[in-house]
Tab-separated table of C-alpha atoms and ligand atoms in Angstrom:
chain	number	residue	atom	x	y	z
A	10	MET	CA	20.964	15.948	1.247
A	11	SER	CA	19.547	15.780	4.884
A	12	GLY	CA	19.174	13.325	7.111
A	13	PRO	CA	17.452	10.428	6.710
A	14	PRO	CA	13.747	10.080	6.376
A	15	ALA	CA	11.417	9.972	9.113
A	16	PRO	CA	9.650	6.627	9.746
A	17	ALA	CA	6.514	8.067	8.004
A	18	GLU	CA	8.071	9.386	5.018
A	19	ARG	CA	10.190	6.081	3.819
A	20	ALA	CA	7.816	3.991	1.838
A	21	ILE	CA	8.635	4.224	-1.964
A	22	HIS	CA	5.827	2.792	-4.363
A	23	VAL	CA	7.847	0.929	-7.178
A	24	THR	CA	5.612	0.561	-10.464
A	25	GLU	CA	7.655	-2.449	-12.697
A	26	VAL	CA	7.624	-1.668	-15.999
A	27	GLY	CA	10.027	-3.656	-17.353
A	28	PRO	CA	7.941	-6.321	-19.178
A	29	ARG	CA	6.205	-3.503	-20.872
A	30	ASP	CA	8.433	-0.616	-21.668
A	31	GLY	CA	11.542	-2.802	-20.916
A	32	LEU	CA	10.866	-5.230	-23.620
A	33	GLN	CA	8.441	-3.431	-25.973
A	34	ASN	CA	11.633	-1.928	-27.882
A	35	GLU	CA	13.580	-5.232	-28.259
A	36	ASN	CA	13.865	-6.860	-31.650
A	37	VAL	CA	14.604	-10.434	-31.226
A	38	VAL	CA	11.771	-12.746	-30.583
A	39	ILE	CA	11.056	-13.558	-26.815
A	40	PRO	CA	8.985	-16.434	-25.943
A	41	THR	CA	5.612	-15.671	-23.635
A	42	HIS	CA	6.570	-18.135	-21.204
A	43	ALA	CA	10.204	-16.303	-20.490
A	44	LYS	CA	8.208	-13.000	-20.265
A	45	LEU	CA	5.676	-14.802	-17.726
A	46	ALA	CA	8.940	-16.285	-15.676
A	47	PHE	CA	10.258	-12.345	-15.715
A	48	ILE	CA	6.739	-11.178	-14.322
A	49	HIS	CA	6.298	-13.829	-12.027
A	50	GLY	CA	9.857	-13.514	-10.628
A	51	LEU	CA	9.355	-9.659	-10.244
A	52	VAL	CA	6.080	-10.007	-8.150
A	53	ASP	CA	8.406	-12.579	-5.942
A	54	ALA	CA	10.508	-9.992	-5.675
A	55	GLY	CA	7.976	-7.803	-3.997
A	56	VAL	CA	6.512	-5.644	-6.716
A	57	ARG	CA	3.026	-4.363	-6.022
A	58	GLN	CA	2.344	-2.614	-8.860
A	59	ILE	CA	3.242	-4.422	-12.491
A	60	GLU	CA	2.520	-3.112	-16.197
A	61	ILE	CA	3.039	-6.434	-17.954
A	62	THR	CA	2.108	-5.495	-21.906
A	63	SER	CA	0.327	-3.628	-23.955
A	64	PHE	CA	-2.933	-4.096	-26.078
A	65	VAL	CA	-1.052	-1.796	-29.092
A	66	HIS	CA	-1.540	-2.510	-32.776
A	67	PRO	CA	0.918	-5.193	-33.348
A	68	ARG	CA	2.362	-3.752	-36.327
A	69	TRP	CA	3.215	-0.634	-34.622
A	70	VAL	CA	4.903	-2.800	-31.563
A	71	PRO	CA	5.480	-6.676	-32.503
A	72	MET	CA	6.869	-7.080	-29.291
A	73	MET	CA	3.546	-6.903	-27.820
A	74	ALA	CA	1.887	-9.022	-29.843
A	75	ASP	CA	1.044	-11.860	-27.172
A	76	ALA	CA	-0.510	-9.666	-24.723
A	77	GLU	CA	-3.699	-11.718	-24.971
A	78	GLU	CA	-0.971	-15.063	-24.335
A	79	VAL	CA	1.127	-12.813	-21.569
A	80	PHE	CA	-2.420	-12.616	-19.677
A	81	ALA	CA	-3.762	-16.104	-20.244
A	82	GLY	CA	-0.395	-17.549	-18.507
A	83	LEU	CA	-0.340	-15.148	-15.432
A	84	GLU	CA	-0.317	-16.586	-12.114
A	85	ARG	CA	-1.974	-13.861	-10.249
A	86	ARG	CA	-0.986	-12.989	-6.782
A	87	PRO	CA	-3.511	-11.169	-4.442
A	88	GLY	CA	-2.284	-7.204	-3.407
A	89	VAL	CA	-0.246	-7.034	-6.819
A	90	ARG	CA	-2.004	-4.661	-9.732
A	91	TYR	CA	-1.407	-5.827	-12.737
A	92	LEU	CA	-1.600	-3.445	-15.256
A	93	ALA	CA	-1.775	-3.222	-19.451
A	94	LEU	CA	-1.199	-0.157	-21.544
A	95	VAL	CA	-4.138	0.485	-23.779
A	96	PRO	CA	-4.054	3.243	-26.743
A	97	ASN	CA	-7.701	3.254	-27.371
A	98	VAL	CA	-11.110	1.546	-27.058
A	99	ARG	CA	-10.075	-1.548	-29.102
A	100	GLY	CA	-6.906	-1.791	-27.048
A	101	TYR	CA	-9.152	-1.786	-23.791
A	102	GLU	CA	-11.638	-3.955	-25.087
A	103	ARG	CA	-8.921	-6.515	-25.630
A	104	ALA	CA	-7.340	-6.115	-22.369
A	105	ARG	CA	-10.549	-6.886	-20.723
A	106	ALA	CA	-11.560	-9.985	-22.775
A	107	ALA	CA	-8.052	-11.089	-21.824
A	108	GLY	CA	-9.007	-10.542	-17.773
A	109	CYS	CA	-7.206	-7.125	-17.495
A	110	ASP	CA	-8.433	-5.199	-14.456
A	111	ALA	CA	-6.140	-2.232	-14.769
A	112	VAL	CA	-5.364	0.093	-17.655
A	113	ALA	CA	-2.740	2.410	-18.232
A	114	LEU	CA	-3.700	5.245	-20.464
A	115	PHE	CA	-0.841	7.585	-22.367
A	116	THR	CA	-0.496	10.818	-24.116
A	117	ALA	CA	1.800	13.399	-24.308
A	118	ALA	CA	2.953	17.219	-23.489
A	119	SER	CA	4.038	17.286	-27.204
A	120	GLU	CA	1.985	17.491	-30.180
A	121	ALA	CA	4.528	16.025	-32.524
A	122	PHE	CA	5.343	12.886	-30.175
A	123	THR	CA	1.768	12.013	-29.912
A	124	LYS	CA	1.167	12.207	-33.527
A	125	MET	CA	4.083	9.686	-33.999
A	126	ASN	CA	3.455	7.225	-31.444
A	127	ILE	CA	-0.284	7.021	-31.273
A	128	ASN	CA	-1.223	8.863	-34.705
A	129	ALA	CA	-3.573	11.206	-32.945
A	130	THR	CA	-3.566	15.017	-31.587
A	131	ILE	CA	-3.440	15.614	-28.101
A	132	ASP	CA	-7.088	16.522	-27.841
A	133	GLU	CA	-8.131	13.543	-30.040
A	134	SER	CA	-6.160	11.048	-27.688
A	135	LEU	CA	-7.776	12.736	-24.696
A	136	GLU	CA	-11.293	12.243	-26.115
A	137	THR	CA	-10.027	8.762	-26.921
A	138	PHE	CA	-9.386	7.940	-23.475
A	139	ALA	CA	-12.625	9.655	-22.486
A	140	ALA	CA	-14.331	6.997	-23.707
A	141	VAL	CA	-11.551	4.232	-22.371
A	142	ALA	CA	-12.397	5.752	-18.995
A	143	LYS	CA	-15.883	5.738	-18.419
A	144	ARG	CA	-16.014	2.129	-19.865
A	145	ALA	CA	-13.226	1.289	-17.285
A	146	HIS	CA	-15.026	3.006	-14.570
A	147	ALA	CA	-18.348	1.068	-15.330
A	148	ASP	CA	-16.393	-2.121	-15.368
A	149	GLY	CA	-15.018	-1.544	-11.954
A	150	VAL	CA	-11.472	-1.032	-13.878
A	151	ALA	CA	-8.595	0.870	-12.430
A	152	VAL	CA	-7.052	3.556	-14.743
A	153	ARG	CA	-3.452	5.109	-14.632
A	154	GLY	CA	-2.227	7.632	-16.690
A	155	TYR	CA	0.930	8.498	-18.376
A	156	VAL	CA	2.240	11.935	-19.954
A	157	SER	CA	5.237	11.382	-22.211
A	158	THR	CA	7.646	13.993	-23.144
A	159	VAL	CA	7.081	16.096	-19.979
A	160	TYR	CA	10.989	17.430	-20.396
A	161	ALA	CA	11.659	17.174	-24.204
A	162	CYS	CA	10.651	15.611	-27.345
A	163	PRO	CA	12.285	14.176	-29.577
A	164	PHE	CA	10.765	16.380	-32.636
A	165	ALA	CA	9.637	19.366	-31.024
A	166	GLY	CA	12.633	20.293	-28.635
A	167	ALA	CA	12.618	21.348	-24.997
A	168	ILE	CA	8.907	21.180	-23.138
A	169	ALA	CA	8.384	24.247	-20.540
A	170	PRO	CA	6.834	22.733	-16.815
A	171	GLU	CA	3.816	24.380	-17.440
A	172	ALA	CA	2.902	23.114	-20.715
A	173	VAL	CA	2.440	20.303	-18.878
A	174	ILE	CA	-0.234	21.027	-16.399
A	175	ASP	CA	-3.363	21.050	-18.703
A	176	VAL	CA	-2.670	17.498	-20.174
A	177	VAL	CA	-2.069	16.217	-16.241
A	178	GLU	CA	-5.075	17.470	-14.977
A	179	ARG	CA	-7.253	16.418	-17.978
A	180	LEU	CA	-5.897	12.931	-17.029
A	181	PHE	CA	-6.720	13.631	-13.629
A	182	ASP	CA	-10.212	14.378	-14.368
A	183	LEU	CA	-10.730	11.145	-16.505
A	184	GLY	CA	-10.445	9.681	-12.905
A	185	CYS	CA	-6.696	8.172	-13.304
A	186	TYR	CA	-5.732	7.211	-9.672
A	187	GLU	CA	-2.167	8.707	-10.550
A	188	VAL	CA	-0.616	10.285	-13.672
A	189	SER	CA	3.267	9.003	-14.611
A	190	LEU	CA	5.588	12.427	-15.942
A	191	GLY	CA	7.555	10.645	-18.251
A	192	ASP	CA	11.236	11.798	-19.096
A	193	THR	CA	10.578	10.061	-22.821
A	194	ILE	CA	13.874	10.588	-24.195
A	195	GLY	CA	16.049	10.517	-21.019
A	196	VAL	CA	17.635	14.215	-21.040
A	197	ALA	CA	16.272	15.396	-17.525
A	198	THR	CA	18.893	16.751	-14.810
A	199	PRO	CA	18.293	17.353	-11.333
A	200	SER	CA	17.318	21.236	-11.905
A	201	GLU	CA	14.941	20.553	-14.427
A	202	VAL	CA	13.288	17.729	-12.190
A	203	ARG	CA	13.265	20.493	-9.581
A	204	ARG	CA	11.389	22.836	-11.886
A	205	VAL	CA	8.855	20.258	-13.081
A	206	VAL	CA	8.005	19.404	-9.575
A	207	ASP	CA	7.566	23.036	-8.539
A	208	VAL	CA	5.501	23.718	-11.406
A	209	LEU	CA	2.978	20.647	-11.166
A	210	GLY	CA	3.315	19.895	-7.210
A	211	ALA	CA	1.758	23.514	-6.764
A	212	ARG	CA	-1.182	22.433	-8.616
A	213	PHE	CA	-1.388	18.657	-7.991
A	214	PRO	CA	-0.906	16.366	-4.719
A	215	LEU	CA	2.629	14.550	-4.824
A	216	ASP	CA	1.185	11.548	-4.001
A	217	ARG	CA	-0.554	11.177	-7.163
A	218	LEU	CA	2.084	12.217	-9.472
A	219	VAL	CA	4.857	9.041	-10.406
A	220	MET	CA	8.512	10.000	-11.732
A	221	HIS	CA	9.288	7.774	-14.851
A	222	PHE	CA	12.952	8.280	-16.122
A	223	HIS	CA	14.729	6.881	-18.878
A	224	ASP	CA	18.519	7.139	-18.717
A	225	THR	CA	19.775	7.707	-21.832
A	226	TRP	CA	22.183	10.658	-20.600
A	227	GLY	CA	23.036	8.363	-17.201
A	228	MET	CA	20.939	11.014	-14.916
A	229	ALA	CA	18.040	8.717	-14.050
A	230	VAL	CA	19.547	8.065	-10.457
A	231	ALA	CA	20.263	11.429	-9.791
A	232	ASN	CA	16.853	12.121	-11.041
A	233	VAL	CA	15.577	9.934	-8.259
A	234	ALA	CA	17.522	11.445	-5.448
A	235	GLN	CA	16.041	14.804	-6.277
A	236	SER	CA	12.894	13.790	-6.680
A	237	VAL	CA	12.920	11.778	-3.296
A	238	GLU	CA	14.001	14.955	-1.599
A	239	LEU	CA	11.564	16.792	-3.247
A	240	GLY	CA	8.925	14.856	-1.681
A	241	LEU	CA	7.941	12.535	-4.785
A	242	ARG	CA	7.345	8.880	-3.458
A	243	ARG	CA	6.517	7.099	-6.616
A	244	PHE	CA	8.791	5.884	-9.320
A	245	ASP	CA	8.577	3.883	-12.457
A	246	SER	CA	11.594	1.464	-13.459
A	247	SER	CA	12.403	-1.608	-15.430
A	248	ALA	CA	14.517	-4.568	-14.151
A	249	GLY	CA	17.838	-4.929	-15.621
A	250	GLY	CA	17.633	-1.208	-17.282
A	251	LEU	CA	16.113	-2.500	-20.406
A	252	GLY	CA	13.338	0.028	-22.157
A	253	GLY	CA	13.062	2.805	-25.073
A	254	CYS	CA	9.912	3.650	-26.968
A	255	PRO	CA	9.960	2.632	-30.970
A	256	TYR	CA	8.700	5.993	-31.298
A	257	ALA	CA	11.593	8.140	-29.615
A	258	ARG	CA	14.966	6.953	-31.111
A	259	SER	CA	16.708	8.817	-29.054
A	260	ALA	CA	15.228	6.870	-26.384
A	261	THR	CA	17.217	4.105	-24.212
A	262	GLY	CA	16.259	2.143	-21.076
A	263	ASN	CA	13.981	3.064	-17.812
A	264	VAL	CA	16.101	3.826	-14.745
A	265	ALA	CA	17.014	0.099	-13.553
A	266	THR	CA	14.924	-1.224	-11.009
A	267	GLU	CA	18.215	-2.719	-9.573
A	268	ASP	CA	19.781	1.008	-9.538
A	269	LEU	CA	16.567	2.517	-7.955
A	270	LEU	CA	16.314	0.053	-5.204
A	271	TYR	CA	20.407	0.300	-4.418
A	272	LEU	CA	20.146	3.997	-4.350
A	273	LEU	CA	16.810	4.093	-1.948
A	274	ASP	CA	18.065	1.504	0.158
A	275	HIS	CA	21.362	3.468	1.119
A	276	LEU	CA	18.843	6.875	1.511
A	277	GLY	CA	17.059	5.081	4.173
A	278	TYR	CA	13.991	4.609	2.150
A	279	GLU	CA	12.143	1.021	1.681
A	280	THR	CA	10.341	-0.555	-1.069
A	281	GLY	CA	9.219	-3.773	-0.007
A	282	ILE	CA	11.419	-5.313	-3.002
A	283	ASP	CA	14.099	-7.524	-3.043
A	284	ILE	CA	16.925	-6.690	-5.105
A	285	ASP	CA	18.307	-10.113	-4.998
A	286	THR	CA	15.200	-11.716	-6.550
A	287	VAL	CA	14.954	-8.537	-9.037
A	288	VAL	CA	18.477	-9.470	-10.225
A	289	ALA	CA	17.636	-13.068	-10.465
A	290	ALA	CA	14.457	-12.009	-12.533
A	291	ALA	CA	16.609	-9.776	-15.123
A	292	GLU	CA	19.244	-12.568	-15.329
A	293	GLY	CA	16.705	-15.355	-16.725
A	294	LEU	CA	15.340	-12.793	-19.023
A	295	ALA	CA	18.539	-11.552	-20.296
A	296	ARG	CA	18.906	-15.354	-21.790
A	297	HIS	CA	16.691	-14.205	-24.609
A	298	LEU	CA	18.117	-11.082	-25.503
A	299	ALA	CA	20.992	-10.380	-27.793
A	300	HIS	CA	22.649	-7.760	-25.803
A	301	PRO	CA	23.976	-7.830	-22.111
A	302	LEU	CA	21.594	-5.968	-19.606
A	303	PRO	CA	22.312	-2.120	-19.087
A	304	SER	CA	21.998	-1.615	-15.422
A	305	ARG	CA	24.878	-0.793	-13.794
A	306	VAL	CA	23.699	-1.990	-10.534
A	307	HIS	CA	23.001	-5.197	-11.959
A	308	LYS	CA	26.123	-6.033	-13.120
A	309	ALA	CA	28.270	-4.868	-9.707
A	310	TRP	CA	25.436	-6.578	-7.750
A	311	LYS	CA	26.771	-9.993	-9.030
A	312	GLY	CA	30.267	-9.228	-8.485
A	313	ARG	CA	29.984	-7.687	-5.181
A	314	VAL	CA	32.750	-8.688	-3.025
A	315	ILE	CA	31.096	-7.134	0.103
B	23	HMG	P1	-3.965	3.551	-36.383
B	23	HMG	O1	-3.417	3.040	-37.318
B	23	HMG	O2	-4.166	5.229	-36.274
B	23	HMG	O3	-5.244	2.895	-35.725
B	23	HMG	O4	-3.154	3.385	-34.938
B	23	HMG	P2	-6.911	3.091	-36.304
B	23	HMG	O5	-7.528	3.491	-35.281
B	23	HMG	O6	-6.691	3.767	-37.307
B	23	HMG	O7	-7.042	1.298	-36.803
B	23	HMG	C1	-6.126	0.590	-38.310
B	23	HMG	C2	-6.417	-0.439	-37.848
B	23	HMG	O8	-5.955	-0.923	-36.555
B	23	HMG	C3	-7.790	-0.986	-37.781
B	23	HMG	O9	-7.724	-2.291	-37.980
B	23	HMG	C4	-8.208	-1.207	-35.927
B	23	HMG	O10	-8.899	-1.879	-35.533
B	23	HMG	C5	-6.736	-1.861	-35.704
B	23	HMG	P3	-8.650	-2.595	-39.620
B	23	HMG	O11	-9.787	-2.234	-39.829
B	23	HMG	O12	-7.796	-1.993	-40.451
B	23	HMG	O13	-8.264	-4.247	-39.854
B	23	HMG	N1	-6.571	-1.290	-34.128
B	23	HMG	C6	-6.063	-2.133	-33.379
B	23	HMG	N2	-5.435	-3.675	-33.363
B	23	HMG	C7	-5.098	-4.153	-32.353
B	23	HMG	N3	-5.017	-3.562	-31.128
B	23	HMG	C8	-5.523	-2.176	-31.049
B	23	HMG	C9	-5.854	-1.480	-32.190
B	23	HMG	N4	-6.265	-0.243	-32.486
B	23	HMG	C10	-6.501	-0.456	-33.348
B	23	HMG	N5	-5.294	-1.410	-29.370
B	23	HMG	C11	-2.557	3.130	-32.704
B	23	HMG	C12	-3.437	3.948	-33.895
B	23	HMG	C13	-2.795	3.797	-31.158
B	23	HMG	C14	-3.487	1.801	-32.768
B	23	HMG	C15	-1.175	3.086	-33.006
B	23	HMG	O14	-0.699	4.318	-33.204
B	23	HMG	C16	-0.865	2.342	-31.855
B	23	HMG	O15	-1.076	0.849	-31.721
B	23	HMG	N6	0.163	3.091	-31.161
B	23	HMG	C17	1.324	2.485	-30.402
B	23	HMG	C18	2.234	3.059	-30.036
B	23	HMG	C19	2.810	2.312	-28.457
B	23	HMG	O16	2.582	1.445	-28.166
B	23	HMG	N7	4.027	3.266	-28.252
B	23	HMG	C20	5.078	2.651	-27.070
B	23	HMG	C21	4.309	3.083	-26.079
B	23	HMG	S1	4.304	4.661	-25.086
B	23	HMG	C22	5.887	4.872	-24.402
B	23	HMG	O17	6.667	4.018	-24.124
B	23	HMG	C23	6.223	5.844	-23.233
B	23	HMG	C24	5.788	5.439	-21.720
B	23	HMG	O18	6.593	4.588	-21.501
B	23	HMG	C25	6.028	7.091	-21.069
B	23	HMG	C26	7.252	7.669	-21.207
B	23	HMG	O19	8.487	7.254	-21.266
B	23	HMG	O20	7.273	8.818	-21.904
B	23	HMG	C27	4.478	5.301	-22.000
B	24	MG	MG1	8.839	4.873	-20.977
């Protein structure tokens, strides 16, 4: 690692995905009021972009079946972007009717994963998203993009970074303001991160690429450290370290927001997010879960003596 970052390079943009990616795989019923308390607590902590639910088919992801109720109970704060994941025009229409003004589209670098996840080929998914993006732009709705399986696919194995370029480009062509690169099953290590950043950074501005690490193999924090060193400034994370994908059984939680903040703070970066308030929000949610929160920093923070 080189020295501390220069002032102009210190700002890091964190997108909190806990209420969507964090919760979509839980198999106990979490009441909508508990999801809303979690969302409001995270915004109180200083989060300025947060993915609060998804308008997918409730049979495919039952935990997100209350997407309309989540929006109905939302107390919006100025300056905060509240995103919802949408898989198609039907999802977009539901999101709009609920009052959503920022959507995330999601496809993958692997055909096998896209088929399992949204029952479409990559081309079909991008055709669908072209229709969604057209509607969104006409409505003044912001559009974010995700590419899953950037490093590896649970069905097809390793993915070459070169195979990711085309789908990232097509999402930017649809007008996405940023594209999040998913290590869906959490297998990446810093050397692979470097390869991905070398290849994609040569084609796209780094400040429009987001790193989305899952922590299955415990490398997520190392991957964040490598990414910031390479000039990336945008990260997705999930409070408490919750997460997983129902269509990638080998995936566990996202990098925990607590772990991300602890690392970045110690490296001299600024997120504008207060870790105590994140810990409290995750703690409140944890009362509704059937297991402890995975985040190491969350546990250590509560028991800290210094
Ligand atoms: P399908 O069965 O192919 O859908 O599912 P369809 O278009 O054939 O329609 C079948 C029925 O579903 C119809 O109803 C539609 O109206 C209805 P019917 O006429 O039979 O009564 N339908 C819907 N209902 C509610 N909301 C909708 C909707 N769309 C259709 N939006 C579909 C296709 C995309 C809907 C399904 O595959 C789906 O919902 N998939 C969601 C998968 C998902 O949420 N995965 C997790 C998120 S991705 C992720 O976690 C990765 C990420 O974090 C990044 C990373 O880590 O890599 C983002
Ligand atoms: Mg994810």
